[in-house]
Short mmCIF file of C-alpha atoms in Angstrom, two decimals:
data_model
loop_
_atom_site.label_atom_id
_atom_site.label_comp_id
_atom_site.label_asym_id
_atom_site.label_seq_id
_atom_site.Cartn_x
_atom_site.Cartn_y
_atom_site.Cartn_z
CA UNK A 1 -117.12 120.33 -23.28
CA UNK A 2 -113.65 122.29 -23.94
CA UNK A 3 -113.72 125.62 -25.55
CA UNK A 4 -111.88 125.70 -28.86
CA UNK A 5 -108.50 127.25 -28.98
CA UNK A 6 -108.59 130.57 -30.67
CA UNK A 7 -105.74 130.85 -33.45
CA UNK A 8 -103.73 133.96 -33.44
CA UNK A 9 -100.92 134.94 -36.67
CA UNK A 10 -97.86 136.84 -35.35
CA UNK A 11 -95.02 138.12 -38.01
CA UNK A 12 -92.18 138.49 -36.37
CA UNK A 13 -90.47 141.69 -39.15
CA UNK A 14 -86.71 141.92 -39.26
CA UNK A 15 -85.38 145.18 -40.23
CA UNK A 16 -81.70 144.35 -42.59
CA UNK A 17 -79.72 144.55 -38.69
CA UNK A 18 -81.71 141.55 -38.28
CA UNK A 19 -83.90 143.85 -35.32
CA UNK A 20 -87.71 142.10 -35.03
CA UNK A 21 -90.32 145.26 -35.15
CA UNK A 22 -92.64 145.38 -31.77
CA UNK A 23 -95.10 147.71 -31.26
CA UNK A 24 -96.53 149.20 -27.54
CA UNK A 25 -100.11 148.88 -27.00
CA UNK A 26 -102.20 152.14 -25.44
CA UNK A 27 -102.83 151.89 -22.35
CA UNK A 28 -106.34 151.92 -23.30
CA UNK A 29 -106.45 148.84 -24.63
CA UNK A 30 -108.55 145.62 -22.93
CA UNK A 31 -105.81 143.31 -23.07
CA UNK A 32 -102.50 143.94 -22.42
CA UNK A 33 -102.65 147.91 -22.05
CA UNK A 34 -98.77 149.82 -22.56
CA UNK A 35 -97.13 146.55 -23.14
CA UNK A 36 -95.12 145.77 -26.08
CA UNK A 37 -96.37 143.44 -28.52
CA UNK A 38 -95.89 141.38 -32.09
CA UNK A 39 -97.39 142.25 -35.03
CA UNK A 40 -101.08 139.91 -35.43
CA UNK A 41 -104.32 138.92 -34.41
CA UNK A 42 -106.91 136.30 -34.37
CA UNK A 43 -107.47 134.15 -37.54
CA UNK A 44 -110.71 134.09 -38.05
CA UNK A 45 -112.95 131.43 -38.87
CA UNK A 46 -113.47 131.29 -42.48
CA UNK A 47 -109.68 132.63 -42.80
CA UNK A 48 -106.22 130.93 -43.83
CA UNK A 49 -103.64 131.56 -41.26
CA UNK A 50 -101.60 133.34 -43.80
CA UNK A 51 -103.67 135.45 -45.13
CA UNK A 52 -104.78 136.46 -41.50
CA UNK A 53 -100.89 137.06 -40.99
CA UNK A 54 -100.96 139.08 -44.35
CA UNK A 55 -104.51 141.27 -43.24
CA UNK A 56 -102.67 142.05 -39.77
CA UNK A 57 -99.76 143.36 -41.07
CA UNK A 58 -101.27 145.36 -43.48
CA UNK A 59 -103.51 146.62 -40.94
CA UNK A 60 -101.13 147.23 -38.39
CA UNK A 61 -98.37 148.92 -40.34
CA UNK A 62 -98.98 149.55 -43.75
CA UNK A 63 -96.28 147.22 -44.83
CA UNK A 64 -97.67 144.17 -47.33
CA UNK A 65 -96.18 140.38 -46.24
CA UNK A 66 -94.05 139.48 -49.14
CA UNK A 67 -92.86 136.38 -48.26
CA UNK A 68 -92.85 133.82 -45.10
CA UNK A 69 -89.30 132.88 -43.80
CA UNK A 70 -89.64 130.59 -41.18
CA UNK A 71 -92.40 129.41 -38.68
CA UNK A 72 -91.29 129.71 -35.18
CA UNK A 73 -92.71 127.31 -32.27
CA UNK A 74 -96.33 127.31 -31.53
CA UNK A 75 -97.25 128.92 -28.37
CA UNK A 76 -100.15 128.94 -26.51
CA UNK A 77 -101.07 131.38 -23.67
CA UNK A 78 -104.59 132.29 -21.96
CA UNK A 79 -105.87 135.26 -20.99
CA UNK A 80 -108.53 134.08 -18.19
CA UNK A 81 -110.43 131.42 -19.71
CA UNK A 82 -109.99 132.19 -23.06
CA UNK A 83 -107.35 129.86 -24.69
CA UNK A 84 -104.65 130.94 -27.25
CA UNK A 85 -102.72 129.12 -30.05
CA UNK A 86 -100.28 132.01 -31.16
CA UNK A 87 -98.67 130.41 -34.13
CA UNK A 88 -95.54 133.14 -35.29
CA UNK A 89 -94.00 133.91 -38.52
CA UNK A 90 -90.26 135.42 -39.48
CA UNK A 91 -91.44 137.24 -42.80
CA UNK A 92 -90.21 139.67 -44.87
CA UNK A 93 -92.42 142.83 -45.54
CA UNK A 94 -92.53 145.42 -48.71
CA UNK A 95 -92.99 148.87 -47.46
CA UNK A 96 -90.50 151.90 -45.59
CA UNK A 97 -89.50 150.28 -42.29
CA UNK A 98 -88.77 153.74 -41.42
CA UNK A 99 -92.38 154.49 -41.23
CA UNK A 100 -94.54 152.12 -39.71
CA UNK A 101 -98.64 153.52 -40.29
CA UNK A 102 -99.54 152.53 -36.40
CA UNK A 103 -103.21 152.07 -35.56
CA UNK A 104 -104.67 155.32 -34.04
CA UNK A 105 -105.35 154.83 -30.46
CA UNK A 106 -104.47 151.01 -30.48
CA UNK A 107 -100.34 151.70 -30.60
CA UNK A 108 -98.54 154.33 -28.36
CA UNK A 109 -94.94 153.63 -29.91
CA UNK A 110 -92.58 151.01 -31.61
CA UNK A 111 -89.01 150.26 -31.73
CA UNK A 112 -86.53 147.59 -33.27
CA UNK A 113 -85.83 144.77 -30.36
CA UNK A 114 -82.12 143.36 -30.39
CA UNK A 115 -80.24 141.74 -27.18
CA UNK A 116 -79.43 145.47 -26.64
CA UNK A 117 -83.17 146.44 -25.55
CA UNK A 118 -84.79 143.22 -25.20
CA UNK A 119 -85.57 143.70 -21.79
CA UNK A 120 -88.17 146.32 -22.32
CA UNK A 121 -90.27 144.10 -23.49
CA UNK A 122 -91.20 142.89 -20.10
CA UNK A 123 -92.27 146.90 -19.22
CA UNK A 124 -95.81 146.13 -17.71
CA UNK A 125 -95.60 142.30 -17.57
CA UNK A 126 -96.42 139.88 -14.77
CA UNK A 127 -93.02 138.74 -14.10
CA UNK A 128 -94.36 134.84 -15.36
CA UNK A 129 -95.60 136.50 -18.68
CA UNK A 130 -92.47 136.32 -20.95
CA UNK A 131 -94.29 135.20 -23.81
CA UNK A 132 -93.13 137.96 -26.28
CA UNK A 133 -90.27 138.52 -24.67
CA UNK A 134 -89.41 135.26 -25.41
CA UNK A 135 -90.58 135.11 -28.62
CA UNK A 136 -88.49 137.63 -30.17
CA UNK A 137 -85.27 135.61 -28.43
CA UNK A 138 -86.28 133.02 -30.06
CA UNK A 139 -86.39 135.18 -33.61
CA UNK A 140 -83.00 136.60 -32.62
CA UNK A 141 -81.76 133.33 -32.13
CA UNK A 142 -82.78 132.89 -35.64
CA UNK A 143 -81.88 136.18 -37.09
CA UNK A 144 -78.95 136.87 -35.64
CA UNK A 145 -76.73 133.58 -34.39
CA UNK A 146 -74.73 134.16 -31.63
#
């Protein structure tokens, strides 16, 4: 029998330079320690994918989702045998996007990702894993047309 797919909300959160917000993982965490990551989370079970977008934000920052832009491709990823949907959102946010409230101990730093500074995204990646990496092209591509 296969395993059901677990669903995962990103927000992909432009600042007004059209920059997406990412956010570093400690390098305590299980998955993915010290490497940069989207805002989001599993949806779970009994939840609405946007409100699970809206939760994760809110827990992760502060900020409150105002509005949902634009749904960017679906992805899916595994990490062992757990399967991944990652389904990612441009959105815009109400709150100071000077001052991100991290989660203690879960977040080491953050930064606005452009062409500029893309590339650190892949800091502590498998060279195959360019999922973020290319997700936030992908947003840029959006954001900011070349």
């Amino acid at each position: 029998m296969q395993s059901k797919k677990q669903l995962v909300a990103s927000a992909m959160i432009p600042d007004q330079q059209g920059r997406v917000f990412v956010q570093k993982r400690s390098m305590t965490r299980r998955m993915f320690p010290g490497c940069w990551d989207l805002v989001g989370g599993h949806v779970e079970d009994d939840e609405e994918v946007i409100a699970a977008l809206a939760r994760e934000i809110e827990e992760e920052t502060g900020w409150v989702l105002r509005k949902v832009v634009r749904e960017l491709r679906v992805k899916p990823w595994s990490d062992g045998p757990k399967e991944y949907l990652e389904r990612q959102f441009i959105v815009e946010i109400d709150g100071d996007l000077h001052r991100p409230m991290l989660e203690d101990g879960k977040v080491s730093e953050w930064m606005w990702a452009d062409r500029t500074n893309v590339e650190r995204l892949m800091e502590n990646r498998a060279p195959n894993d360019r999922l973020i990496y290319e997700s936030v092209l992908e947003a840029l591509d959006v954001l900011q047309p070349k």
